[in-house]
Short mmCIF file of C-alpha atoms and ligand atoms in Angstrom, two decimals:
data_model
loop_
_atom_site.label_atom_id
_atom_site.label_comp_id
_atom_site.label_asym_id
_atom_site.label_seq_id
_atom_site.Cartn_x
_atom_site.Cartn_y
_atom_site.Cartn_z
CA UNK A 1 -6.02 -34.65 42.05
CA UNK A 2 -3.95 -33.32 39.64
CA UNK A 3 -6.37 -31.20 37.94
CA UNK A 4 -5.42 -28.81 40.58
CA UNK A 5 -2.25 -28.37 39.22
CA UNK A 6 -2.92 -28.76 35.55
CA UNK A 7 -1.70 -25.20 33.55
CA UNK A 8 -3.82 -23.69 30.93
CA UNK A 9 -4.62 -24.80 27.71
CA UNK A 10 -2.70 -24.36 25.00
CA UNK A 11 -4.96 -24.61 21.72
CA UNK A 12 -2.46 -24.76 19.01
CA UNK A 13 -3.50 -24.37 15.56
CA UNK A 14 -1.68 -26.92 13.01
CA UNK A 15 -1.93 -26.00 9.08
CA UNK A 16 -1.32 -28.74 6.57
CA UNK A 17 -2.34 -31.06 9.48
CA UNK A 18 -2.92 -34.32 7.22
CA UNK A 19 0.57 -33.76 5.11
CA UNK A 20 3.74 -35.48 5.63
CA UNK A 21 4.88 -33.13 8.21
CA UNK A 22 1.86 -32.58 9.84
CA UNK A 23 1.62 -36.57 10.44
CA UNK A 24 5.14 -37.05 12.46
CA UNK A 25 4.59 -33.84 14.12
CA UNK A 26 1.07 -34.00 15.84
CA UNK A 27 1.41 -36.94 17.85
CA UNK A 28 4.50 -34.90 19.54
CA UNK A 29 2.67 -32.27 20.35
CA UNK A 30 -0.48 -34.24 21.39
CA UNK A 31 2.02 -36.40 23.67
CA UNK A 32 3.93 -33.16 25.36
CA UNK A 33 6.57 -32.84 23.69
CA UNK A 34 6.16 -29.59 22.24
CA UNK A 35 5.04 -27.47 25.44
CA UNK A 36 6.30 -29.99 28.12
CA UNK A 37 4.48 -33.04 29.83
CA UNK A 38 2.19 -30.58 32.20
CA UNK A 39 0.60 -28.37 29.61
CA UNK A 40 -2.88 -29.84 27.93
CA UNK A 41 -3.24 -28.99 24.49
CA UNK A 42 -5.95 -28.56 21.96
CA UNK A 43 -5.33 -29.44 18.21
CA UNK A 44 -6.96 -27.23 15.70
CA UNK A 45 -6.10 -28.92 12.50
CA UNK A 46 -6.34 -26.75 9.41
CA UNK A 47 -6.51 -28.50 5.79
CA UNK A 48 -7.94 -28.14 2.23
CA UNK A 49 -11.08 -29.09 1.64
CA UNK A 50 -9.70 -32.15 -0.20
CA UNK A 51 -7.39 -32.68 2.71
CA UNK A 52 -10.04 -33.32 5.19
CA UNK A 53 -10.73 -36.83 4.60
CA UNK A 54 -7.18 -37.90 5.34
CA UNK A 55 -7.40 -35.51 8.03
CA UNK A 56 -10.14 -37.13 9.47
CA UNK A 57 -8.09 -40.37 9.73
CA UNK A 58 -5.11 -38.68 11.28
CA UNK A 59 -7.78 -37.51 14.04
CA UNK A 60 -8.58 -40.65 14.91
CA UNK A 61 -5.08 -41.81 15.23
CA UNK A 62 -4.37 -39.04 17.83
CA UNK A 63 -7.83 -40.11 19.51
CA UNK A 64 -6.36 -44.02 19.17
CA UNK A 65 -3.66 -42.74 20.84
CA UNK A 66 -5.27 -41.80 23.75
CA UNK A 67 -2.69 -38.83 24.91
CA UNK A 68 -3.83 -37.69 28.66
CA UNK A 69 -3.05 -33.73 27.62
CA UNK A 70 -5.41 -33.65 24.42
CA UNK A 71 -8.29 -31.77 25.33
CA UNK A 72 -9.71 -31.68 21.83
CA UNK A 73 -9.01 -32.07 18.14
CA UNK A 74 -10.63 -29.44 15.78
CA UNK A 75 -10.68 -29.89 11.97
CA UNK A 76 -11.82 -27.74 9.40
CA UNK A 77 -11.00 -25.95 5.87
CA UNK A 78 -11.88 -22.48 7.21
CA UNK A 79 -8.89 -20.37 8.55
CA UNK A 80 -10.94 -18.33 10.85
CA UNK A 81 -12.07 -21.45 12.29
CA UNK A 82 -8.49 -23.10 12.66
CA UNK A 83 -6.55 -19.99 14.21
CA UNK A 84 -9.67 -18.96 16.57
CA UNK A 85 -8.59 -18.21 19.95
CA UNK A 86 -5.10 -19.73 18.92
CA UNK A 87 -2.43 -19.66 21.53
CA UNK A 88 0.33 -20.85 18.90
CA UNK A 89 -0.13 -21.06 15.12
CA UNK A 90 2.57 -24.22 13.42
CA UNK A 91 2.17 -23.47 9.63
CA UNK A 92 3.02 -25.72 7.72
CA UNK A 93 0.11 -25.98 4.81
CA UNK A 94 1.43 -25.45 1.24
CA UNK A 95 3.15 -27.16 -1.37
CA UNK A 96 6.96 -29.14 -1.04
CA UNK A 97 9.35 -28.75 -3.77
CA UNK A 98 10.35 -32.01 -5.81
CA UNK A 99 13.45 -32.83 -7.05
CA UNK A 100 15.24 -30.15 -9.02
CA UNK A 101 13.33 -27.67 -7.81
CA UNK A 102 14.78 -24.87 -5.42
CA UNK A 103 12.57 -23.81 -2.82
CA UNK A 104 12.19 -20.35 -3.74
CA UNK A 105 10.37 -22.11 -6.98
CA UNK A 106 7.02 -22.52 -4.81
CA UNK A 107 6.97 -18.53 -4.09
CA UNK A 108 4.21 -18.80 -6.01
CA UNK A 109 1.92 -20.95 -5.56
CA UNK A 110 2.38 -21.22 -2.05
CA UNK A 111 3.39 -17.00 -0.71
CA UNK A 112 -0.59 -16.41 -1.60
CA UNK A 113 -1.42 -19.08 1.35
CA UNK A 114 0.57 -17.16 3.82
CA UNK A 115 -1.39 -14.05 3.14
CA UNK A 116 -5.20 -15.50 3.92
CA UNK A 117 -3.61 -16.74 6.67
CA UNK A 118 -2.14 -14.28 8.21
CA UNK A 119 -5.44 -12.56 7.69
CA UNK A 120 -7.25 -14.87 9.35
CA UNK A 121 -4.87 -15.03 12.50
CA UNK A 122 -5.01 -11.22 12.57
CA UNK A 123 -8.92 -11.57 12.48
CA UNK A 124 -9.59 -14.45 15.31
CA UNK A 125 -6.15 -15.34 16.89
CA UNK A 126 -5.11 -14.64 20.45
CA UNK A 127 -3.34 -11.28 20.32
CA UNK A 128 -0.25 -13.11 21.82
CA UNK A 129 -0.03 -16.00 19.41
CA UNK A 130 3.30 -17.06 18.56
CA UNK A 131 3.67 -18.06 14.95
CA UNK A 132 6.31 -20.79 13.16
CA UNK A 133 6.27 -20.82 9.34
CA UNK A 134 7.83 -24.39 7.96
CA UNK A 135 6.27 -24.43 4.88
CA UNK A 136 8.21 -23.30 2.21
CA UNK A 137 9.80 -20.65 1.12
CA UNK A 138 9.60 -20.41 4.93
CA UNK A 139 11.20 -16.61 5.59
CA UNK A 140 9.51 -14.76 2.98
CA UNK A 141 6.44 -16.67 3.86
CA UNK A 142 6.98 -15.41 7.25
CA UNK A 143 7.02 -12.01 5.85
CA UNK A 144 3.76 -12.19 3.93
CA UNK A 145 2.29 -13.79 6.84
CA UNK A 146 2.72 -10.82 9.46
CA UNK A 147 2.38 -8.10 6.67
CA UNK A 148 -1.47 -9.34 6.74
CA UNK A 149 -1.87 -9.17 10.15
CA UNK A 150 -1.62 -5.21 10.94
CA UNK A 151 -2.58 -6.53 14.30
CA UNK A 152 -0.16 -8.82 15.63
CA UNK A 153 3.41 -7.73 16.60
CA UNK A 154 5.32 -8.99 13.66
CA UNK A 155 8.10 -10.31 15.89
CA UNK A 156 5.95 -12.77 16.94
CA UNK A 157 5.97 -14.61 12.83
CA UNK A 158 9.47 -16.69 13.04
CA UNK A 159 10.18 -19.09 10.27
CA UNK A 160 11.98 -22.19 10.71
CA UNK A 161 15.94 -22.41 10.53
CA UNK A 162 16.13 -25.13 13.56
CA UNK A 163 16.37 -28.04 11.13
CA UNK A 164 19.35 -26.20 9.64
CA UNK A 165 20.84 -26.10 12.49
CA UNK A 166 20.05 -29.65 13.86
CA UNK A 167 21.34 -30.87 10.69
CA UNK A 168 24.70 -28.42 11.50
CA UNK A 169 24.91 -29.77 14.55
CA UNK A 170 25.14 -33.50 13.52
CA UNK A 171 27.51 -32.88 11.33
CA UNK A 172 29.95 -31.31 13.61
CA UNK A 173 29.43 -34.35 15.63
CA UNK A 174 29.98 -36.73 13.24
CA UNK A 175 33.12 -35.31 12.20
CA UNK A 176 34.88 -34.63 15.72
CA UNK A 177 33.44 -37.84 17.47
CA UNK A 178 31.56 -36.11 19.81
CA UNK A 179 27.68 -36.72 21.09
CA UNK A 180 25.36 -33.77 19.30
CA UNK A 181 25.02 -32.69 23.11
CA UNK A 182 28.54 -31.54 23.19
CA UNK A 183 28.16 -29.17 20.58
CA UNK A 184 26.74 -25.41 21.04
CA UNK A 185 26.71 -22.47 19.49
CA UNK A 186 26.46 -23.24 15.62
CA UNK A 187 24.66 -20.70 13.95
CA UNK A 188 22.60 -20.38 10.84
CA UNK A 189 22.66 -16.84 9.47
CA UNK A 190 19.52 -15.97 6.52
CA UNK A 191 17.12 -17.68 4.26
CA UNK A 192 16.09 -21.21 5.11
CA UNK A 193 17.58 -22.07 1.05
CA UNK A 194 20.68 -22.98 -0.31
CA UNK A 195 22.09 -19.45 0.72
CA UNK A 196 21.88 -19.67 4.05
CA UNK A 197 25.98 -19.30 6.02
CA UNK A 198 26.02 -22.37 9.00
CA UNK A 199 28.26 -20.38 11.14
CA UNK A 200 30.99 -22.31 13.45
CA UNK A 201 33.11 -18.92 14.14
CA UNK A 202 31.46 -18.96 17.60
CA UNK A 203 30.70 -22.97 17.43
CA UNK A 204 32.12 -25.27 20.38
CA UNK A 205 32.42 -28.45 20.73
CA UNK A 206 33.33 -29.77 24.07
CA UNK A 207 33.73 -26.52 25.27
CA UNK A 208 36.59 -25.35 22.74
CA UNK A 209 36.39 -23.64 19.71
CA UNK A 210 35.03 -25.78 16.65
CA UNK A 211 37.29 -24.16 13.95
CA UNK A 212 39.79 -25.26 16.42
CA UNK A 213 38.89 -28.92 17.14
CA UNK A 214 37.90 -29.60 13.47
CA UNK A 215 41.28 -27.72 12.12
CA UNK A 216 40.30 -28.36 8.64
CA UNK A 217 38.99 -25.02 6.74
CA UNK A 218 38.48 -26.72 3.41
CA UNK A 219 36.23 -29.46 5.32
CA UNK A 220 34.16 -26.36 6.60
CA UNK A 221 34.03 -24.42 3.31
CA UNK A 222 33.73 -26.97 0.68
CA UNK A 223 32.32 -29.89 2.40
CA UNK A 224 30.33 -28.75 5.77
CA UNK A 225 28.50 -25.69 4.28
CA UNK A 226 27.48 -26.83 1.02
CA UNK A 227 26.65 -30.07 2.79
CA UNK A 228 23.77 -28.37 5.28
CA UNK A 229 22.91 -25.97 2.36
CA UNK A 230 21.62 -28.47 0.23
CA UNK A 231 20.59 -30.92 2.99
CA UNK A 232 17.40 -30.57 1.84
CA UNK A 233 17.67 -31.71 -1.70
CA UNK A 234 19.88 -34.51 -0.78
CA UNK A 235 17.29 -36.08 1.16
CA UNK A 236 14.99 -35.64 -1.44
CA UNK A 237 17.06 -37.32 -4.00
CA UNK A 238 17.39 -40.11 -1.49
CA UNK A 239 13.68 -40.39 -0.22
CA UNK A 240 11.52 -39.33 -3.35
CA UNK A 241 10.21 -36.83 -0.83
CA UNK A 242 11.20 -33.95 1.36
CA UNK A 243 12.07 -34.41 4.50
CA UNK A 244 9.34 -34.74 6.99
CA UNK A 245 10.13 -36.27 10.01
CA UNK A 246 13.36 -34.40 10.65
CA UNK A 247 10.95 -30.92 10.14
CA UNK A 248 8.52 -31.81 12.53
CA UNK A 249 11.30 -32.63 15.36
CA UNK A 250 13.10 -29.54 14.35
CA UNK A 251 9.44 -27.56 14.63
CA UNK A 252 9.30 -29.66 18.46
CA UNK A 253 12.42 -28.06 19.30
CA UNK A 254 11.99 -24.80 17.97
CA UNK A 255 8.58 -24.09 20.04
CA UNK A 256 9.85 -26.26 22.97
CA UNK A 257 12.85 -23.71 23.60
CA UNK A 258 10.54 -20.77 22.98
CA UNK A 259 8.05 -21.72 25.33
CA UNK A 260 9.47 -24.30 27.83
CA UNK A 261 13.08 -22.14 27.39
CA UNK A 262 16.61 -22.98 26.61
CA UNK A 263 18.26 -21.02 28.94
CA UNK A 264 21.91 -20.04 27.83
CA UNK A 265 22.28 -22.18 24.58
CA UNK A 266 22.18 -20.37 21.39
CA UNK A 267 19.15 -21.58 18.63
CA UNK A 268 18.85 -19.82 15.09
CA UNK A 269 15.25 -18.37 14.55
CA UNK A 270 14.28 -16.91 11.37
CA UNK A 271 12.94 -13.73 12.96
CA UNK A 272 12.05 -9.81 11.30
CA UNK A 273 15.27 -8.02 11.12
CA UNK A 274 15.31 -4.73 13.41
CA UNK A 275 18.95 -3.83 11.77
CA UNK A 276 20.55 -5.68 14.18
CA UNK A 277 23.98 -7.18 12.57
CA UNK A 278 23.87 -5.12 9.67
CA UNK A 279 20.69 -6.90 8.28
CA UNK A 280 17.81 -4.65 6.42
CA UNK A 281 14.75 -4.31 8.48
CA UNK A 282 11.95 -6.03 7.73
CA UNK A 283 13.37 -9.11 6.13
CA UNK A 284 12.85 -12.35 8.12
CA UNK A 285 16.63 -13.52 8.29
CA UNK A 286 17.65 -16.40 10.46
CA UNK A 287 20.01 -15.01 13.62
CA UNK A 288 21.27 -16.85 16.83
CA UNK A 289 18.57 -15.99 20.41
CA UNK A 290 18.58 -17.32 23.56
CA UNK A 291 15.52 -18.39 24.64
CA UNK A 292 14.57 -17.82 28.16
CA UNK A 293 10.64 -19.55 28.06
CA UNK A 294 7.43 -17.98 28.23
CA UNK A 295 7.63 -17.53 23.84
CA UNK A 296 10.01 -14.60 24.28
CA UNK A 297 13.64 -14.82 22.05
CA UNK A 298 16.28 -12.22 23.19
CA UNK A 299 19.32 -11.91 20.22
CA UNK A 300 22.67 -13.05 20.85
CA UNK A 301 24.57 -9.52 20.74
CA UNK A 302 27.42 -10.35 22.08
CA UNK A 303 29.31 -11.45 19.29
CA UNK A 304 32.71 -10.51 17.71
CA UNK A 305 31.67 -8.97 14.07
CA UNK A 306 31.72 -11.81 11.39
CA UNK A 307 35.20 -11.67 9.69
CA UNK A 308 35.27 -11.06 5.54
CA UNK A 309 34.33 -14.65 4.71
CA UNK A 310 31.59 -14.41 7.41
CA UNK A 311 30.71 -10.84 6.36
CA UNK A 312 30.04 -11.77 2.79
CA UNK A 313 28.32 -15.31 3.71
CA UNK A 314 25.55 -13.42 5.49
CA UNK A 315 25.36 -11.17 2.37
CA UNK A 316 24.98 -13.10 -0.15
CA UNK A 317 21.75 -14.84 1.93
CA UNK A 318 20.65 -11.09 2.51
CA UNK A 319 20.43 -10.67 -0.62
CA UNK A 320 18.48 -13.53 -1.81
CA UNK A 321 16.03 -12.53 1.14
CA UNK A 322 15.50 -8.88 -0.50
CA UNK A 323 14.42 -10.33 -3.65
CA UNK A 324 12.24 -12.54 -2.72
CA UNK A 325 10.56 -9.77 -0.57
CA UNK A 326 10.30 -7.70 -4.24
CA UNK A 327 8.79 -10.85 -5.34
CA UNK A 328 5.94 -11.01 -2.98
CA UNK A 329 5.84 -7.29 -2.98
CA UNK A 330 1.60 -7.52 -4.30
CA UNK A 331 1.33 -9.70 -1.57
CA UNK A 332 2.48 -7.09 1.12
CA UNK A 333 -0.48 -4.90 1.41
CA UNK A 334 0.40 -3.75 5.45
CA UNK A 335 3.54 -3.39 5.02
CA UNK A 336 4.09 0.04 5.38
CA UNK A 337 3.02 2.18 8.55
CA UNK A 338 3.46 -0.73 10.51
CA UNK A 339 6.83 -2.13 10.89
CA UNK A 340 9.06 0.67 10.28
P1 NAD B 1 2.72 -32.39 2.13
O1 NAD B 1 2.35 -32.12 0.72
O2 NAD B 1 2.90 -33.78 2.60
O3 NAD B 1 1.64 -31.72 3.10
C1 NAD B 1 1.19 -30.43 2.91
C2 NAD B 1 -0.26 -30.40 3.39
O4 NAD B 1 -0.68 -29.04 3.39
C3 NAD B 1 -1.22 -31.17 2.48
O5 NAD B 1 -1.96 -32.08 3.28
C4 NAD B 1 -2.09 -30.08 1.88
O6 NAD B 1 -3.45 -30.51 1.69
C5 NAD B 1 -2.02 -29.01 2.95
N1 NAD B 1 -2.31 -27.65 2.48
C6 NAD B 1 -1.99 -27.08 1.29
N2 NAD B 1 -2.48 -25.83 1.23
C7 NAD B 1 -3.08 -25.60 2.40
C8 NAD B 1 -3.79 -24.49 2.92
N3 NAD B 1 -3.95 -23.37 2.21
N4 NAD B 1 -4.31 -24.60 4.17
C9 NAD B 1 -4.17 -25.72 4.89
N5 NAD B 1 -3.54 -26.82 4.43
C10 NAD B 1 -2.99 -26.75 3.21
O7 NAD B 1 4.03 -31.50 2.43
P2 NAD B 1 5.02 -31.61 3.68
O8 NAD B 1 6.09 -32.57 3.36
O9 NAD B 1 4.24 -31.77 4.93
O10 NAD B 1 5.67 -30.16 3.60
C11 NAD B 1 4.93 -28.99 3.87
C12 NAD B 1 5.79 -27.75 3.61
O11 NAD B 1 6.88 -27.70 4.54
C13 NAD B 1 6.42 -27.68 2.23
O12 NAD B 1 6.33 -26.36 1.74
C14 NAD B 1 7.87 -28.05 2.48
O13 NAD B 1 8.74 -27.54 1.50
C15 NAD B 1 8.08 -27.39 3.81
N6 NAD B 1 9.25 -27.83 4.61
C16 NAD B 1 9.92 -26.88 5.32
C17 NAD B 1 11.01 -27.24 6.11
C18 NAD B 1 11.77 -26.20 6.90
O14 NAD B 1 12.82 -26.55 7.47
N7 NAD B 1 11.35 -24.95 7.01
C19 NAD B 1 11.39 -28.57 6.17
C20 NAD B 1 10.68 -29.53 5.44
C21 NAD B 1 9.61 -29.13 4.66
C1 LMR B 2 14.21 -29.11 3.89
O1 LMR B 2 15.08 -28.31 4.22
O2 LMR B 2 14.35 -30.34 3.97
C2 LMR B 2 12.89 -28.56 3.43
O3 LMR B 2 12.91 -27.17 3.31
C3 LMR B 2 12.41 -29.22 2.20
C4 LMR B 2 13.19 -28.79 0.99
O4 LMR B 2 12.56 -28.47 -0.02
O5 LMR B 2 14.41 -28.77 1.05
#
């Protein structure tokens, strides 16, 4: 039978399981889209204790759906109790911004979150977890999160920049006529904000250079960048609501490439700076990997150095990232000793 055959179970823990997000992701995951169609999975769905009713309805649905790799569906309000034993941790749990706001608005009432839980994963997670922060602001959240768990390597915390760069990539498609699949190598550089640089110095699209088959600088300055910076208060505006559906695919993709692998295609991760490119340590800044499976992300190194524009676009989003890290500074308790 194919039991035989059947790899281990993932168990996957899921924070803000009954919110927007958590809704269009979890049937993805439950269906095998996340760790590919061989892997079983089991859901441990963290919410609020107010959350669990509607979480309890979501539950059902993924029972209703009657996915062959489920293997179970935990729900609960404690965090020790959602990350136990967790092979990969999706959090997404905390507040959206509405419209107006900016996302690094919701530092603080939602950077506190990241610290229990990063407490909790350092108290009952697998020591190899692998950990994606979506909810927002996602880097610095990312930050908090590892700086509570003295445990855990902090390069396995990413935050989420894969939306960014979806939304990067449709744009270059749009604009040279090309299928999405033709396109590689767009980068996003920084903070998941308005701050962040899309990169399409290294970009192709068909195989030649982007800058090249778009010829049009002012396109890429004043319409392109701005465009993906502010993507997500534009679909806000449009939707009463951020965007939901879009972040759980982009949260598919990011853990499908990190576990299932992407071989040579570039994908932005919002990962803890070593120094490469220039970048401060310990900041979680968004930088182009390869992804060869397994959850391991190697750096794309082997890059020409940005030119000024380039140079001063990844600054500027630097420098945003440094003071939000001040900002959350009470929140950063492990910190030092650690990662430096
Ligand atoms: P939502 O309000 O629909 O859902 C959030 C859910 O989290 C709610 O069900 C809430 O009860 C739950 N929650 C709150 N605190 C929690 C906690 N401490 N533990 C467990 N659960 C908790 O929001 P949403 O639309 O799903 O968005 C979630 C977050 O993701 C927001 O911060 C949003 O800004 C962010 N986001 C990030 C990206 C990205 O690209 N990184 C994209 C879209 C949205
Ligand atoms: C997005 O990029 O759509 C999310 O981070 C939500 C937001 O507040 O923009």
């Amino acid at each position: 039978s194919a039991a035989a055959a059947e790899a281990p179970t993932k168990k996957v823990a899921v924070t803000g399981a009954a919110g927007a997000i958590g809704y269009a992701m979890l049937m993805r995951i439950a269906s095998g889209q996340m760790f590919g169609p061989h892997v079983p999975v089991e859901l441990q769905l963290l919410e609020t204790e107010q959350g669990l009713k509607p979480l309890r309805g979501v539950a059902m649905e993924i029972k209703d759906g009657a996915f062959p790799l489920v293997r179970g569906i935990k729900q609960t309000a404690d965090p020790n109790t959602g990350f136990g034993d967790a092979d990969v941790a999706v959090l997404v749990g905390a507040r959206p911004r509405g419209p107006g706001m900016e996302r690094a608005d919701l530092m603080s009432a939602n950077a506190a979150i990241f610290a229990v839980q990063g407490k909790a994963i350092n108290d009952a997670a697998k020591r190899d977890i692998r950990v994606l922060v979506v909810g927002n602001p996602a880097n610095t959240n990312a930050l908090v999160a590892a700086a509570n768990a003295p445990d855990i390597d902090p390069a396995q915390f990413m935050a989420m920049t894969r939306l960014d760069q979806n939304r990067a990539m449709g744009q270059v498609a749009i604009k040279t006529g090309t299928p999405v699949r033709d396109v590689e190598r767009v980068v996003i550089w920084g903070n998941h904000s308005s701050t962040q640089y899309p990169d399409l110095s290294n970009a192709l699209v068909n195989g030649k250079p982007a800058l090249d088959v778009i010829n049009d600088t002012k396109w890429v300055r004043e319409e392109f960048i701005p465009r993906v910076q502010k993507r997500g208060a534009e679909i806000i505006g449009a939707r009463g609501a951020s965007s939901a559906t879009s972040a759980a695919s982009a949260a598919i993709d990011h853990m499908h490439d990190l576990f299932v692998g992407s071989g040579d295609a570039w994908q932005s991760l919002a990962i803890r700076s070593d120094g490469s490119y220039g970048i401060d340590k310990d900041i979680w800044y968004s930088v182009p990997c390869r992804c060869p499976g397994d959850g391991v992300y190697e750096r794309v190194l082997d890059i020409p150095p940005p030119d000024e524009y380039s140079a001063a676009m990844m600054d500027a989003t630097r420098k945003e990232l440094l003071e939000e890290r001040d900002a959350v500074k009470h929140l950063l308790p492990a910190a030092t000793g650690k990662q430096t």
